[in-house]
PDB file of C-alpha atoms in Angstrom:
ATOM      1  CA  GLY K   1     -10.324   4.623  11.781  1.00 59.00           C
ATOM      2  CA  ALA K   2     -11.042   7.950  10.198  1.00 65.00           C
ATOM      3  CA  VAL K   3     -12.568   7.780   6.769  1.00 88.00           C
ATOM      4  CA  VAL K   4     -12.751  10.296   3.985  1.00 93.00           C
ATOM      5  CA  SER K   5     -15.365   9.606   1.361  1.00 94.00           C
ATOM      6  CA  GLN K   6     -14.953  11.045  -2.116  1.00 95.00           C
ATOM      7  CA  HIS K   7     -17.777  11.004  -4.614  1.00 96.00           C
ATOM      8  CA  PRO K   8     -18.140  10.173  -7.415  1.00 96.00           C
ATOM      9  CA  SER K   9     -15.350   7.668  -7.916  1.00 94.00           C
ATOM     10  CA  TRP K  10     -15.470   8.273 -11.643  1.00 95.00           C
ATOM     11  CA  VAL K  11     -17.313  10.614 -13.967  1.00 97.00           C
ATOM     12  CA  ILE K  12     -17.468  11.183 -17.692  1.00 97.00           C
ATOM     13  CA  CYS K  13     -18.700  14.521 -18.926  1.00 96.00           C
ATOM     14  CA  LYS K  14     -18.908  16.434 -22.150  1.00 96.00           C
ATOM     15  CA  SER K  15     -16.633  19.332 -22.922  1.00 97.00           C
ATOM     16  CA  GLY K  16     -18.063  22.622 -21.694  1.00 97.00           C
ATOM     17  CA  THR K  17     -20.049  21.174 -18.819  1.00 97.00           C
ATOM     18  CA  SER K  18     -19.276  21.450 -15.110  1.00 97.00           C
ATOM     19  CA  VAL K  19     -18.577  18.640 -12.696  1.00 97.00           C
ATOM     20  CA  LYS K  20     -18.773  18.684  -8.907  1.00 97.00           C
ATOM     21  CA  ILE K  21     -16.690  16.373  -6.749  1.00 97.00           C
ATOM     22  CA  GLU K  22     -17.477  15.936  -3.063  1.00 97.00           C
ATOM     23  CA  CYS K  23     -15.106  15.139  -0.238  1.00 96.00           C
ATOM     24  CA  ARG K  24     -16.594  14.200   3.114  1.00 95.00           C
ATOM     25  CA  SER K  25     -14.982  13.364   6.427  1.00 93.00           C
ATOM     26  CA  LEU K  26     -17.208  10.693   7.927  1.00 92.00           C
ATOM     27  CA  ASP K  27     -16.121  10.484  11.551  1.00 88.00           C
ATOM     28  CA  PHE K  28     -14.111  13.584  12.333  1.00 88.00           C
ATOM     29  CA  GLN K  29     -14.297  17.312  11.833  1.00 89.00           C
ATOM     30  CA  ALA K  30     -12.004  18.339   9.030  1.00 88.00           C
ATOM     31  CA  THR K  31     -10.898  21.895   9.577  1.00 86.00           C
ATOM     32  CA  THR K  32      -8.639  21.673   6.562  1.00 89.00           C
ATOM     33  CA  MET K  33      -9.045  19.811   3.315  1.00 92.00           C
ATOM     34  CA  PHE K  34      -6.678  19.606   0.406  1.00 93.00           C
ATOM     35  CA  TRP K  35      -7.307  18.975  -3.270  1.00 96.00           C
ATOM     36  CA  TYR K  36      -4.755  17.314  -5.513  1.00 95.00           C
ATOM     37  CA  ARG K  37      -4.487  16.396  -9.136  1.00 96.00           C
ATOM     38  CA  GLN K  38      -2.625  13.341 -10.294  1.00 92.00           C
ATOM     39  CA  PHE K  39      -1.668  12.593 -13.874  1.00 86.00           C
ATOM     40  CA  PRO K  40      -1.011   9.004 -14.972  1.00 82.00           C
ATOM     41  CA  LYS K  41       2.173   7.589 -13.529  1.00 79.00           C
ATOM     42  CA  GLN K  42       2.920  10.883 -11.799  1.00 84.00           C
ATOM     43  CA  SER K  43       2.834  12.218  -8.304  1.00 87.00           C
ATOM     44  CA  LEU K  44       0.196  14.295  -6.593  1.00 89.00           C
ATOM     45  CA  MET K  45       0.176  18.000  -7.234  1.00 92.00           C
ATOM     46  CA  LEU K  46      -1.481  20.164  -4.621  1.00 92.00           C
ATOM     47  CA  MET K  47      -4.120  22.372  -6.202  1.00 95.00           C
ATOM     48  CA  ALA K  48      -5.552  24.172  -3.216  1.00 95.00           C
ATOM     49  CA  THR K  49      -5.979  24.218   0.535  1.00 92.00           C
ATOM     50  CA  SER K  50      -9.485  24.615   1.880  1.00 91.00           C
ATOM     51  CA  ASN K  51     -10.281  25.792   5.382  1.00 87.00           C
ATOM     52  CA  GLU K  52     -13.809  25.594   6.693  1.00 84.00           C
ATOM     53  CA  GLY K  53     -15.639  28.868   6.406  1.00 82.00           C
ATOM     54  CA  SER K  54     -12.994  30.711   4.431  1.00 85.00           C
ATOM     55  CA  LYS K  55     -11.823  31.025   0.873  1.00 88.00           C
ATOM     56  CA  ALA K  56      -9.554  28.374  -0.497  1.00 92.00           C
ATOM     57  CA  THR K  57      -5.880  29.076  -1.016  1.00 93.00           C
ATOM     58  CA  TYR K  58      -4.801  28.066  -4.487  1.00 95.00           C
ATOM     59  CA  GLU K  59      -1.348  26.976  -5.532  1.00 93.00           C
ATOM     60  CA  GLN K  60       0.470  28.920  -8.181  1.00 93.00           C
ATOM     61  CA  GLY K  61      -0.747  28.113 -11.655  1.00 94.00           C
ATOM     62  CA  VAL K  62      -4.144  26.787 -10.598  1.00 95.00           C
ATOM     63  CA  GLU K  63      -7.059  28.737 -12.044  1.00 94.00           C
ATOM     64  CA  LYS K  64      -9.410  29.806  -9.275  1.00 94.00           C
ATOM     65  CA  ASP K  65     -12.312  30.423 -11.613  1.00 95.00           C
ATOM     66  CA  LYS K  66     -11.979  27.046 -13.228  1.00 96.00           C
ATOM     67  CA  PHE K  67     -11.563  24.956 -10.100  1.00 97.00           C
ATOM     68  CA  LEU K  68     -14.105  26.247  -7.606  1.00 96.00           C
ATOM     69  CA  ILE K  69     -13.639  24.994  -4.073  1.00 95.00           C
ATOM     70  CA  ASN K  70     -16.197  25.320  -1.322  1.00 92.00           C
ATOM     71  CA  HIS K  71     -15.733  24.201   2.276  1.00 89.00           C
ATOM     72  CA  ALA K  72     -19.041  25.130   3.830  1.00 82.00           C
ATOM     73  CA  SER K  73     -18.980  22.733   6.748  1.00 89.00           C
ATOM     74  CA  LEU K  74     -16.487  20.827   8.877  1.00 90.00           C
ATOM     75  CA  THR K  75     -17.301  17.619   7.061  1.00 93.00           C
ATOM     76  CA  LEU K  76     -17.692  18.628   3.434  1.00 94.00           C
ATOM     77  CA  SER K  77     -15.593  20.263   0.762  1.00 94.00           C
ATOM     78  CA  THR K  78     -16.474  20.360  -2.908  1.00 96.00           C
ATOM     79  CA  LEU K  79     -14.405  20.882  -6.033  1.00 97.00           C
ATOM     80  CA  THR K  80     -16.265  22.041  -9.122  1.00 97.00           C
ATOM     81  CA  VAL K  81     -14.489  21.839 -12.447  1.00 97.00           C
ATOM     82  CA  THR K  82     -16.211  24.481 -14.537  1.00 97.00           C
ATOM     83  CA  SER K  83     -16.444  24.452 -18.318  1.00 96.00           C
ATOM     84  CA  ALA K  84     -14.442  21.251 -18.424  1.00 96.00           C
ATOM     85  CA  HIS K  85     -12.144  20.506 -21.335  1.00 96.00           C
ATOM     86  CA  PRO K  86     -10.377  17.280 -22.303  1.00 96.00           C
ATOM     87  CA  GLU K  87      -7.131  18.547 -20.769  1.00 95.00           C
ATOM     88  CA  ASP K  88      -8.904  18.621 -17.396  1.00 96.00           C
ATOM     89  CA  SER K  89      -9.194  14.851 -17.534  1.00 96.00           C
ATOM     90  CA  SER K  90      -7.267  13.544 -14.575  1.00 95.00           C
ATOM     91  CA  PHE K  91      -7.462  11.807 -11.221  1.00 94.00           C
ATOM     92  CA  TYR K  92      -8.514  14.207  -8.480  1.00 96.00           C
ATOM     93  CA  ILE K  93      -7.878  13.343  -4.841  1.00 95.00           C
ATOM     94  CA  CYS K  94      -8.859  15.077  -1.652  1.00 95.00           C
ATOM     95  CA  SER K  95      -7.410  14.759   1.814  1.00 93.00           C
ATOM     96  CA  ALA K  96      -8.620  15.994   5.160  1.00 91.00           C
ATOM     97  CA  THR K  97      -7.209  16.662   8.588  1.00 87.00           C
ATOM     98  CA  ALA K  98      -8.553  17.799  11.911  1.00 83.00           C
ATOM     99  CA  GLY K  99      -5.764  20.340  11.925  1.00 70.00           C
ATOM    100  CA  THR K 100      -4.413  19.877  15.425  1.00 67.00           C
ATOM    101  CA  ASP K 101      -0.728  19.214  16.054  1.00 62.00           C
ATOM    102  CA  ASN K 102       0.363  15.961  14.492  1.00 63.00           C
ATOM    103  CA  SER K 103      -3.178  15.204  13.383  1.00 72.00           C
ATOM    104  CA  PRO K 104      -3.082  12.609  10.639  1.00 77.00           C
ATOM    105  CA  LEU K 105      -3.975  13.251   7.066  1.00 84.00           C
ATOM    106  CA  HIS K 106      -6.671  11.058   5.537  1.00 89.00           C
ATOM    107  CA  PHE K 107      -7.131  10.650   1.805  1.00 92.00           C
ATOM    108  CA  GLY K 108     -10.213  10.024  -0.228  1.00 93.00           C
ATOM    109  CA  ASN K 109     -10.185   7.306  -2.873  1.00 92.00           C
ATOM    110  CA  GLY K 110     -10.050   9.779  -5.695  1.00 93.00           C
ATOM    111  CA  THR K 111     -12.253  10.699  -8.647  1.00 95.00           C
ATOM    112  CA  ARG K 112     -11.380   9.774 -12.209  1.00 95.00           C
ATOM    113  CA  LEU K 113     -12.628  12.576 -14.448  1.00 96.00           C
ATOM    114  CA  THR K 114     -12.821  12.029 -18.187  1.00 96.00           C
ATOM    115  CA  VAL K 115     -13.901  14.916 -20.381  1.00 97.00           C
ATOM    116  CA  THR K 116     -14.964  13.963 -23.883  1.00 96.00           C
TER     117      THR K 116
ATOM    118  CA  ALA X   1      11.854  24.924  -0.430  1.00 76.00           C
ATOM    119  CA  GLN X   2      11.640  21.194  -0.201  1.00 83.00           C
ATOM    120  CA  SER X   3      12.156  18.438  -2.704  1.00 90.00           C
ATOM    121  CA  VAL X   4      11.867  14.695  -2.742  1.00 94.00           C
ATOM    122  CA  THR X   5      13.659  12.278  -5.034  1.00 95.00           C
ATOM    123  CA  GLN X   6      12.593   8.696  -5.328  1.00 96.00           C
ATOM    124  CA  LEU X   7      15.575   7.091  -6.910  1.00 95.00           C
ATOM    125  CA  ASP X   8      13.804   4.180  -8.576  1.00 95.00           C
ATOM    126  CA  SER X   9      10.733   4.611 -10.737  1.00 95.00           C
ATOM    127  CA  GLN X  10      10.119   0.865 -10.920  1.00 96.00           C
ATOM    128  CA  VAL X  11      11.187  -1.961  -8.663  1.00 98.00           C
ATOM    129  CA  PRO X  12      10.388  -5.525  -9.719  1.00 97.00           C
ATOM    130  CA  VAL X  13      10.949  -8.179  -7.101  1.00 97.00           C
ATOM    131  CA  PHE X  14      10.007 -11.783  -6.517  1.00 97.00           C
ATOM    132  CA  GLU X  15       7.592 -12.797  -3.803  1.00 97.00           C
ATOM    133  CA  GLU X  16       9.170 -13.316  -0.371  1.00 97.00           C
ATOM    134  CA  ALA X  17      12.284 -11.385  -1.356  1.00 98.00           C
ATOM    135  CA  PRO X  18      13.345  -8.279   0.568  1.00 98.00           C
ATOM    136  CA  VAL X  19      12.828  -4.870  -0.954  1.00 98.00           C
ATOM    137  CA  GLU X  20      14.110  -1.337  -0.439  1.00 98.00           C
ATOM    138  CA  LEU X  21      12.517   1.715  -1.985  1.00 98.00           C
ATOM    139  CA  ARG X  22      14.829   4.676  -1.866  1.00 98.00           C
ATOM    140  CA  CYS X  23      13.941   8.248  -1.017  1.00 97.00           C
ATOM    141  CA  ASN X  24      16.147  11.289  -0.628  1.00 97.00           C
ATOM    142  CA  TYR X  25      14.953  14.719   0.353  1.00 94.00           C
ATOM    143  CA  SER X  26      16.209  18.235   0.660  1.00 91.00           C
ATOM    144  CA  SER X  27      14.928  20.905   2.979  1.00 83.00           C
ATOM    145  CA  SER X  28      16.223  23.965   4.720  1.00 77.00           C
ATOM    146  CA  VAL X  29      14.245  23.215   7.872  1.00 78.00           C
ATOM    147  CA  SER X  30      13.398  20.224   9.992  1.00 78.00           C
ATOM    148  CA  VAL X  31      10.937  17.941   8.339  1.00 83.00           C
ATOM    149  CA  TYR X  32       8.259  15.375   8.735  1.00 88.00           C
ATOM    150  CA  LEU X  33       8.729  12.394   6.415  1.00 91.00           C
ATOM    151  CA  PHE X  34       6.069  10.040   5.137  1.00 92.00           C
ATOM    152  CA  TRP X  35       5.618   6.971   3.014  1.00 95.00           C
ATOM    153  CA  TYR X  36       2.276   6.329   1.362  1.00 94.00           C
ATOM    154  CA  VAL X  37       0.938   3.457  -0.714  1.00 95.00           C
ATOM    155  CA  GLN X  38      -1.522   3.872  -3.544  1.00 93.00           C
ATOM    156  CA  TYR X  39      -3.453   1.005  -5.096  1.00 91.00           C
ATOM    157  CA  PRO X  40      -4.952   1.470  -8.576  1.00 85.00           C
ATOM    158  CA  ASN X  41      -7.688   4.091  -8.731  1.00 81.00           C
ATOM    159  CA  GLN X  42      -7.514   4.783  -5.026  1.00 85.00           C
ATOM    160  CA  GLY X  43      -6.238   7.533  -2.798  1.00 86.00           C
ATOM    161  CA  LEU X  44      -3.132   7.326  -0.662  1.00 89.00           C
ATOM    162  CA  GLN X  45      -2.822   5.303   2.495  1.00 91.00           C
ATOM    163  CA  LEU X  46      -0.222   6.178   5.090  1.00 90.00           C
ATOM    164  CA  LEU X  47       2.347   3.431   5.632  1.00 94.00           C
ATOM    165  CA  LEU X  48       4.471   5.207   8.205  1.00 93.00           C
ATOM    166  CA  LYS X  49       5.819   8.570   9.221  1.00 90.00           C
ATOM    167  CA  TYR X  50       8.802  10.089  10.950  1.00 90.00           C
ATOM    168  CA  LEU X  51       8.159  13.072  13.170  1.00 84.00           C
ATOM    169  CA  SER X  52      10.934  12.849  15.745  1.00 83.00           C
ATOM    170  CA  GLY X  53      12.621  10.413  18.086  1.00 86.00           C
ATOM    171  CA  SER X  54      13.797   6.994  16.976  1.00 88.00           C
ATOM    172  CA  THR X  55      15.145   7.034  13.448  1.00 91.00           C
ATOM    173  CA  LEU X  56      13.759   3.578  12.709  1.00 95.00           C
ATOM    174  CA  VAL X  57      10.059   3.802  12.096  1.00 95.00           C
ATOM    175  CA  LYS X  58       7.784   0.808  11.814  1.00 96.00           C
ATOM    176  CA  GLY X  59       4.590   1.008   9.837  1.00 94.00           C
ATOM    177  CA  ILE X  60       1.726  -1.093   8.651  1.00 93.00           C
ATOM    178  CA  ASN X  61       1.925  -4.205   6.497  1.00 93.00           C
ATOM    179  CA  GLY X  62       5.410  -5.057   7.777  1.00 96.00           C
ATOM    180  CA  PHE X  63       7.110  -1.995   6.298  1.00 97.00           C
ATOM    181  CA  GLU X  64       9.739   0.058   8.079  1.00 97.00           C
ATOM    182  CA  ALA X  65      11.867   3.046   7.190  1.00 97.00           C
ATOM    183  CA  GLU X  66      14.995   4.621   8.567  1.00 96.00           C
ATOM    184  CA  PHE X  67      15.569   8.330   8.783  1.00 94.00           C
ATOM    185  CA  ASN X  68      19.170   9.256   8.065  1.00 94.00           C
ATOM    186  CA  LYS X  69      19.722  12.931   8.626  1.00 90.00           C
ATOM    187  CA  SER X  70      23.327  13.024   7.420  1.00 92.00           C
ATOM    188  CA  GLN X  71      22.383  11.368   4.150  1.00 93.00           C
ATOM    189  CA  THR X  72      18.998  13.099   3.964  1.00 93.00           C
ATOM    190  CA  SER X  73      17.379   9.783   3.214  1.00 96.00           C
ATOM    191  CA  PHE X  74      14.267   7.932   4.307  1.00 97.00           C
ATOM    192  CA  HIS X  75      14.384   4.553   2.600  1.00 98.00           C
ATOM    193  CA  LEU X  76      11.482   2.137   2.905  1.00 98.00           C
ATOM    194  CA  ARG X  77      12.134  -1.551   3.503  1.00 98.00           C
ATOM    195  CA  LYS X  78      10.295  -4.801   3.881  1.00 98.00           C
ATOM    196  CA  PRO X  79      12.091  -8.077   4.612  1.00 97.00           C
ATOM    197  CA  SER X  80       9.679 -10.273   2.667  1.00 97.00           C
ATOM    198  CA  VAL X  81       7.162  -8.971   0.164  1.00 97.00           C
ATOM    199  CA  HIS X  82       3.844 -10.411  -0.913  1.00 97.00           C
ATOM    200  CA  ILE X  83       1.977 -10.229  -4.186  1.00 96.00           C
ATOM    201  CA  SER X  84      -0.470  -7.887  -2.473  1.00 95.00           C
ATOM    202  CA  ASP X  85       2.310  -5.337  -1.938  1.00 97.00           C
ATOM    203  CA  THR X  86       2.228  -4.554  -5.640  1.00 97.00           C
ATOM    204  CA  ALA X  87       1.321  -0.862  -5.743  1.00 96.00           C
ATOM    205  CA  GLU X  88       2.659   2.651  -6.164  1.00 95.00           C
ATOM    206  CA  TYR X  89       4.649   4.043  -3.264  1.00 97.00           C
ATOM    207  CA  PHE X  90       5.180   7.714  -2.566  1.00 95.00           C
ATOM    208  CA  CYS X  91       7.669   9.371  -0.286  1.00 95.00           C
ATOM    209  CA  ALA X  92       6.674  12.796   1.003  1.00 92.00           C
ATOM    210  CA  VAL X  93       8.224  15.569   3.047  1.00 90.00           C
ATOM    211  CA  SER X  94       6.534  18.328   4.987  1.00 86.00           C
ATOM    212  CA  ASP X  95       7.897  21.143   7.095  1.00 78.00           C
ATOM    213  CA  ARG X  96       6.915  21.257  10.712  1.00 64.00           C
ATOM    214  CA  GLU X  97       3.300  22.223  10.303  1.00 58.00           C
ATOM    215  CA  PRO X  98       0.367  20.785  12.233  1.00 54.00           C
ATOM    216  CA  ASN X  99      -0.568  18.706   9.265  1.00 60.00           C
ATOM    217  CA  ALA X 100       0.966  17.120   6.226  1.00 73.00           C
ATOM    218  CA  GLY X 101      -1.465  18.255   3.579  1.00 79.00           C
ATOM    219  CA  LYS X 102       1.046  20.505   1.899  1.00 81.00           C
ATOM    220  CA  SER X 103       3.648  17.801   1.640  1.00 86.00           C
ATOM    221  CA  THR X 104       5.925  17.652  -1.336  1.00 88.00           C
ATOM    222  CA  PHE X 105       5.553  14.241  -2.901  1.00 91.00           C
ATOM    223  CA  GLY X 106       8.102  12.247  -4.815  1.00 93.00           C
ATOM    224  CA  ASP X 107       7.300  10.946  -8.258  1.00 93.00           C
ATOM    225  CA  GLY X 108       6.506   7.505  -6.934  1.00 95.00           C
ATOM    226  CA  THR X 109       7.984   4.048  -7.199  1.00 97.00           C
ATOM    227  CA  THR X 110       6.047   1.227  -8.778  1.00 96.00           C
ATOM    228  CA  LEU X 111       6.654  -1.946  -6.824  1.00 97.00           C
ATOM    229  CA  THR X 112       5.781  -5.079  -8.747  1.00 97.00           C
ATOM    230  CA  VAL X 113       5.935  -8.335  -6.851  1.00 97.00           C
ATOM    231  CA  LYS X 114       6.180 -11.366  -9.076  1.00 96.00           C
ATOM    232  CA  PRO X 115       5.318 -14.934  -8.104  1.00 95.00           C
TER     233      PRO X 115
END
């Protein structure tokens, strides 16, 4: 079946540094990718929608300059957390879809970010 | 606007017992409904989905769910659970878009299966 690979699975960084998270669709062309944030024991919150070749659409309250999203190809989207702070520590998950009617949504395994 | 309410935050159950995880939704338009499972430190895996047609939907791992439009519910059931079913379960609703990426997710139900 379709697989979405998310890398790294976990990362620890110092406050003030930037971290890049990759989301790759391994066996299908993902016209649309989504980025979510999940706090402990809570649900997923959509951060942004990323369409290949265009700017990401951010949800209300999500800082565009802090969470940079790039979707340069049909198989890769990246989320860069810039100038990370401890409050950015969270579980980040991506999902991808081919975008046709009823096309399924496939999730990556998530990235655990810890900012010290 | 859409919303999803998972009525139980935690459901403990003994192995081989039946289980029901409850989900109610609200929406002003027709919806797609989904149940996902999440194991620790992993993404979500689709269990089943309702798009149209038969209101009883069968999914993977022996789970099924029934769409009840009058009660705006989509409860998840399994007749006999295993230890390996211990996980977090999310109900989600999406309007009739080509994909479900913008789904509204419930807060999750932690299913704990005890021996």
